[in-house]
PDB file of C-alpha atoms in Angstrom:
ATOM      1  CA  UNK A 113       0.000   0.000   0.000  1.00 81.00           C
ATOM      2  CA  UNK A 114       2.771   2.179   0.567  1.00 91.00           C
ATOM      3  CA  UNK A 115       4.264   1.715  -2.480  1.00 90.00           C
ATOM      4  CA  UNK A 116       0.995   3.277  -4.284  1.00 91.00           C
ATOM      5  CA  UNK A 117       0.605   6.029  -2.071  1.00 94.00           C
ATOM      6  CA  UNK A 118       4.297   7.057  -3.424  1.00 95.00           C
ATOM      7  CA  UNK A 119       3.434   6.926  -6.853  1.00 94.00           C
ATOM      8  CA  UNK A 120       0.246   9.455  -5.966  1.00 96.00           C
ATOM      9  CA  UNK A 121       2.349  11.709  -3.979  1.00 97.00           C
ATOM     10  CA  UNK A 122       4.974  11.562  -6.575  1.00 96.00           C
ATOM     11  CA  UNK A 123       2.326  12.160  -9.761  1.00 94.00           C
ATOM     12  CA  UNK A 124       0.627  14.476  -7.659  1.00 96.00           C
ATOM     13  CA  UNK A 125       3.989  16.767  -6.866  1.00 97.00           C
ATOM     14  CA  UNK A 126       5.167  16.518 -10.575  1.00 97.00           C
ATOM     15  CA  UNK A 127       1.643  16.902 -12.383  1.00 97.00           C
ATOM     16  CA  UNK A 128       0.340  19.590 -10.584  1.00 97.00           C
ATOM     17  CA  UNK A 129       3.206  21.603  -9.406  1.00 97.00           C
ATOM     18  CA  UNK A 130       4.186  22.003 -13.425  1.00 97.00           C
ATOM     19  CA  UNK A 131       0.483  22.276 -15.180  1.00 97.00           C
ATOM     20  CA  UNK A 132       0.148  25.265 -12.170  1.00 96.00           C
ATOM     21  CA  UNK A 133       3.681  26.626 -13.487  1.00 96.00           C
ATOM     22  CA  UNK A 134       3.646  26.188 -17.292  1.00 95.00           C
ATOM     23  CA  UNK A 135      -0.132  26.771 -17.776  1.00 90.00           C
ATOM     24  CA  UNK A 136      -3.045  28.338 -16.202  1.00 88.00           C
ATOM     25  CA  UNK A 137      -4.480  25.295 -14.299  1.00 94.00           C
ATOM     26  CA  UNK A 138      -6.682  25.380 -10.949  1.00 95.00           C
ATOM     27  CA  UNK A 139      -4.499  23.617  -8.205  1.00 97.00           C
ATOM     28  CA  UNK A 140      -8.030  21.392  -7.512  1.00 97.00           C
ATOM     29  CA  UNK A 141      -8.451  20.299 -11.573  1.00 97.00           C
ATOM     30  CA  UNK A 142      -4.570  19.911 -11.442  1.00 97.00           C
ATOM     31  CA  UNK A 143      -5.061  17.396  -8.534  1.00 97.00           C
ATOM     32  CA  UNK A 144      -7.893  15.251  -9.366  1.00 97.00           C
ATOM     33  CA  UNK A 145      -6.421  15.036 -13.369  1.00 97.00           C
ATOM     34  CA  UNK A 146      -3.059  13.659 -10.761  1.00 97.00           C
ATOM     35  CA  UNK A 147      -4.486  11.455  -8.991  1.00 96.00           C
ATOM     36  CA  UNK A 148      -7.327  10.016 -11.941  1.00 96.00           C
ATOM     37  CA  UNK A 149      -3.648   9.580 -14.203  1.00 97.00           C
ATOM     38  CA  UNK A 150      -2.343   8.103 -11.054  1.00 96.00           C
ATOM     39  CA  UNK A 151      -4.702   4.990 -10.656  1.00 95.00           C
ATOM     40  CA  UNK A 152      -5.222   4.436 -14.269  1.00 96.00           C
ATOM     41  CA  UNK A 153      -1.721   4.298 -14.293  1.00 96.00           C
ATOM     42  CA  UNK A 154      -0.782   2.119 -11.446  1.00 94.00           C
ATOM     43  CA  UNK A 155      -3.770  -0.757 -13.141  1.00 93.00           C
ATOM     44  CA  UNK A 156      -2.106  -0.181 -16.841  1.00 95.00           C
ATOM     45  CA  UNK A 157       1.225  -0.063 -16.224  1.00 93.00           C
ATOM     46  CA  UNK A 158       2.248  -1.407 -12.946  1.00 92.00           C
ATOM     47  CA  UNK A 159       0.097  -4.212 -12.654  1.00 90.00           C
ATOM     48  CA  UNK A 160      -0.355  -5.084 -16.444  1.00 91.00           C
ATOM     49  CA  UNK A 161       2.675  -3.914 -18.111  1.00 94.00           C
ATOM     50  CA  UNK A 162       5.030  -4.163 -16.249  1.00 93.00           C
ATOM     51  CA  UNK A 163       5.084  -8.068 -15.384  1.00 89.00           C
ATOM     52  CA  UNK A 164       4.149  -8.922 -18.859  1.00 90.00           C
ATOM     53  CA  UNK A 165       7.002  -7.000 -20.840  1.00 92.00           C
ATOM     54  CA  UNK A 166       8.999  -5.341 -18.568  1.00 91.00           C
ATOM     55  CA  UNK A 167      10.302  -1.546 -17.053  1.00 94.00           C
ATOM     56  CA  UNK A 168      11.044  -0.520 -20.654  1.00 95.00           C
ATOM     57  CA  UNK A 169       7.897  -0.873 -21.996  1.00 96.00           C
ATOM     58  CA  UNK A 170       5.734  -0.089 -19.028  1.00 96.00           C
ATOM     59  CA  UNK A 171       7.641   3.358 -18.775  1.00 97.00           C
ATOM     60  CA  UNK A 172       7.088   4.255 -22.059  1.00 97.00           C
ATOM     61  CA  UNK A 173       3.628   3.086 -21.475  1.00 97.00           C
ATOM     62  CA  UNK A 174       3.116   5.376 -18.392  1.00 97.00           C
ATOM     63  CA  UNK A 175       5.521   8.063 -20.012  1.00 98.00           C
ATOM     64  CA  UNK A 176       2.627   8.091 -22.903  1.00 98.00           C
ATOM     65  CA  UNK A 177      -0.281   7.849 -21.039  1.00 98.00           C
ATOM     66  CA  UNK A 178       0.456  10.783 -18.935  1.00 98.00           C
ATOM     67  CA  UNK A 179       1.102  12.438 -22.379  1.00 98.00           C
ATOM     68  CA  UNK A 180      -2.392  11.792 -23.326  1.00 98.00           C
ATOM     69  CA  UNK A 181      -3.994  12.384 -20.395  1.00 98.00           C
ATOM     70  CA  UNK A 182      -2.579  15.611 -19.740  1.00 97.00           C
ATOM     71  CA  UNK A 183      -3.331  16.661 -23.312  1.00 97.00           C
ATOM     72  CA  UNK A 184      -6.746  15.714 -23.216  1.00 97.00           C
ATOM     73  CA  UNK A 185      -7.244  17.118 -19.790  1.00 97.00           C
ATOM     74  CA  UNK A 186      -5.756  20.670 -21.500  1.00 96.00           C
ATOM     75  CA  UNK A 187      -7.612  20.858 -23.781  1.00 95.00           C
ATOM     76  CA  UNK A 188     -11.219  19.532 -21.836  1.00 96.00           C
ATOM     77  CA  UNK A 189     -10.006  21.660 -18.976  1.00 95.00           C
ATOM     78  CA  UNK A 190      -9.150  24.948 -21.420  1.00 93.00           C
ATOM     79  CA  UNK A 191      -5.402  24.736 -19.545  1.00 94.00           C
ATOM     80  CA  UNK A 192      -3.072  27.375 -21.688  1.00 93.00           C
ATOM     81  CA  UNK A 193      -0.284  24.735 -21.698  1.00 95.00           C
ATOM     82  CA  UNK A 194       2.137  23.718 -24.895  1.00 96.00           C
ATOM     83  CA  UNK A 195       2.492  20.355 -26.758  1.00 97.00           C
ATOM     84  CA  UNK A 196       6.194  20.734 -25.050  1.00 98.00           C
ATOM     85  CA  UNK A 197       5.368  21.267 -21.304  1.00 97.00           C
ATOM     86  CA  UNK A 198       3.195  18.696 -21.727  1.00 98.00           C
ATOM     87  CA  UNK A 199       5.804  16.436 -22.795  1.00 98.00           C
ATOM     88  CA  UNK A 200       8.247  17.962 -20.480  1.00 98.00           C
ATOM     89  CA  UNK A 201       5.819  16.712 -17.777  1.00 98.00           C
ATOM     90  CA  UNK A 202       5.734  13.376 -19.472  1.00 98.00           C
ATOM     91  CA  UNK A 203       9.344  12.609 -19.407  1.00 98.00           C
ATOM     92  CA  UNK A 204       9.689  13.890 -15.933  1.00 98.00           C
ATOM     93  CA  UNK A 205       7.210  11.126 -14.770  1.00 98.00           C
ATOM     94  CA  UNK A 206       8.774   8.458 -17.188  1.00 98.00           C
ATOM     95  CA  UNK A 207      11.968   9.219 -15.073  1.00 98.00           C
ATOM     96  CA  UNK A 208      10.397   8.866 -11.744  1.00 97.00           C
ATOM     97  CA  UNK A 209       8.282   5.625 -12.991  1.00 97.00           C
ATOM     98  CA  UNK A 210      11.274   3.753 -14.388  1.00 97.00           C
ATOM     99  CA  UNK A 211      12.378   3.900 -10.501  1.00 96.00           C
ATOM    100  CA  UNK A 212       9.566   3.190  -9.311  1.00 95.00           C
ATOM    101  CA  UNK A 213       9.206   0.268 -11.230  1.00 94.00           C
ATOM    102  CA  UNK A 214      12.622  -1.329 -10.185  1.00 93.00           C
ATOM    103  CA  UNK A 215      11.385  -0.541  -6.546  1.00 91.00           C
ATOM    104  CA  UNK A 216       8.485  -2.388  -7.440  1.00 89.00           C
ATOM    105  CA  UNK A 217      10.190  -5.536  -8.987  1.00 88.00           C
ATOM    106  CA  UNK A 218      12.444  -5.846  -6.232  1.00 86.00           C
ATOM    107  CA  UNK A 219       9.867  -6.668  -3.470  1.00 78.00           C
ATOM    108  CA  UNK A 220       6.287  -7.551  -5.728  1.00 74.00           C
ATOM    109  CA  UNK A 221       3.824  -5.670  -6.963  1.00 78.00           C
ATOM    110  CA  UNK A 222       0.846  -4.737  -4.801  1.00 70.00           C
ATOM    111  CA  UNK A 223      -2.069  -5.858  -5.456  1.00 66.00           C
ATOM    112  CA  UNK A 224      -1.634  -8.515  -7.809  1.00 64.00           C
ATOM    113  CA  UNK A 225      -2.256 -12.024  -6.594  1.00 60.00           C
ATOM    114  CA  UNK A 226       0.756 -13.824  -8.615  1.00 61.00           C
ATOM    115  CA  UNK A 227       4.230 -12.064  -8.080  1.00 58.00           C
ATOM    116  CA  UNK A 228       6.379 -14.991  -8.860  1.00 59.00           C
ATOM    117  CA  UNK A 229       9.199 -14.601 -11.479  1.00 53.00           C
ATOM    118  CA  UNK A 230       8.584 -10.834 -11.264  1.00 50.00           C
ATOM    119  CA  UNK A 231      10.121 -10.109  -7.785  1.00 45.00           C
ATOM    120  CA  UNK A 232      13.644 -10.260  -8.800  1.00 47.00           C
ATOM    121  CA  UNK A 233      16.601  -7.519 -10.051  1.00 45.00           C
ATOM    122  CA  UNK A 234      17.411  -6.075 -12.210  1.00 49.00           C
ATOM    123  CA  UNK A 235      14.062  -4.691 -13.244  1.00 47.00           C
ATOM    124  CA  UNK A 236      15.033  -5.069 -17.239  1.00 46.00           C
ATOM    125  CA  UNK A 237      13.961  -7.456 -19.354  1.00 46.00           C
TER     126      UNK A 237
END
């Protein structure tokens, strides 16, 4: 459980902090397009991804989701925010979710009910 409530925090920190600083988003839409890109990405690419082909894919999985999300959300949302922040914002979360990922290959993933074969290091495959 602990290890998801880092990857909220973390999303949270990164998402809103730079949609609030590059574009013109409400700290509360900020935070609830965090924490919706959080647990979709957590079921995608932590619990699907990531034991079926690896840290690789499953960061550039999360790394384009977030990419997505955020640009939908702009555009939904009317955020004033660039193709490039967004993907600025991307690649910052890629980088924090290809850690995260090793962290979660070392000891299991949570939540799923079979963790054998993927609770070993190194995290690539």
């Amino acid at each position: 459980m602990i290890k998801l409530v880092v990857k909220m925090l973390a999303n949270a920190v990164v998402v809103v902090g730079l949609t609030m600083w590059f574009g013109d988003a409400s700290f509360l839409s900020a935070l609830l397009v965090a924490l919706v890109l959080g647990a979709v990405a957590y079921v995608l690419g932590d619990m699907t991804i990531l034991p079926a082909a690896g840290n690789t894919a499953a960061t550039i999985g999360d790394a384009a989701l977030t990419y997505l999300v955020l640009w939908g959300a702009s555009s939904m949302l009317g955020w004033n925010i660039s193709y490039f922040d967004i993907f600025v914002i991307a690649f910052i979360v890629g980088i924090f979710e290809f850690f995260f990922h090793i962290w979660l290959l070392q000891d299991g993933i949570p939540g799923r009910k079979d963790n054998n074969g993927h609770a070993r290091f190194p995290a690539q495959r």
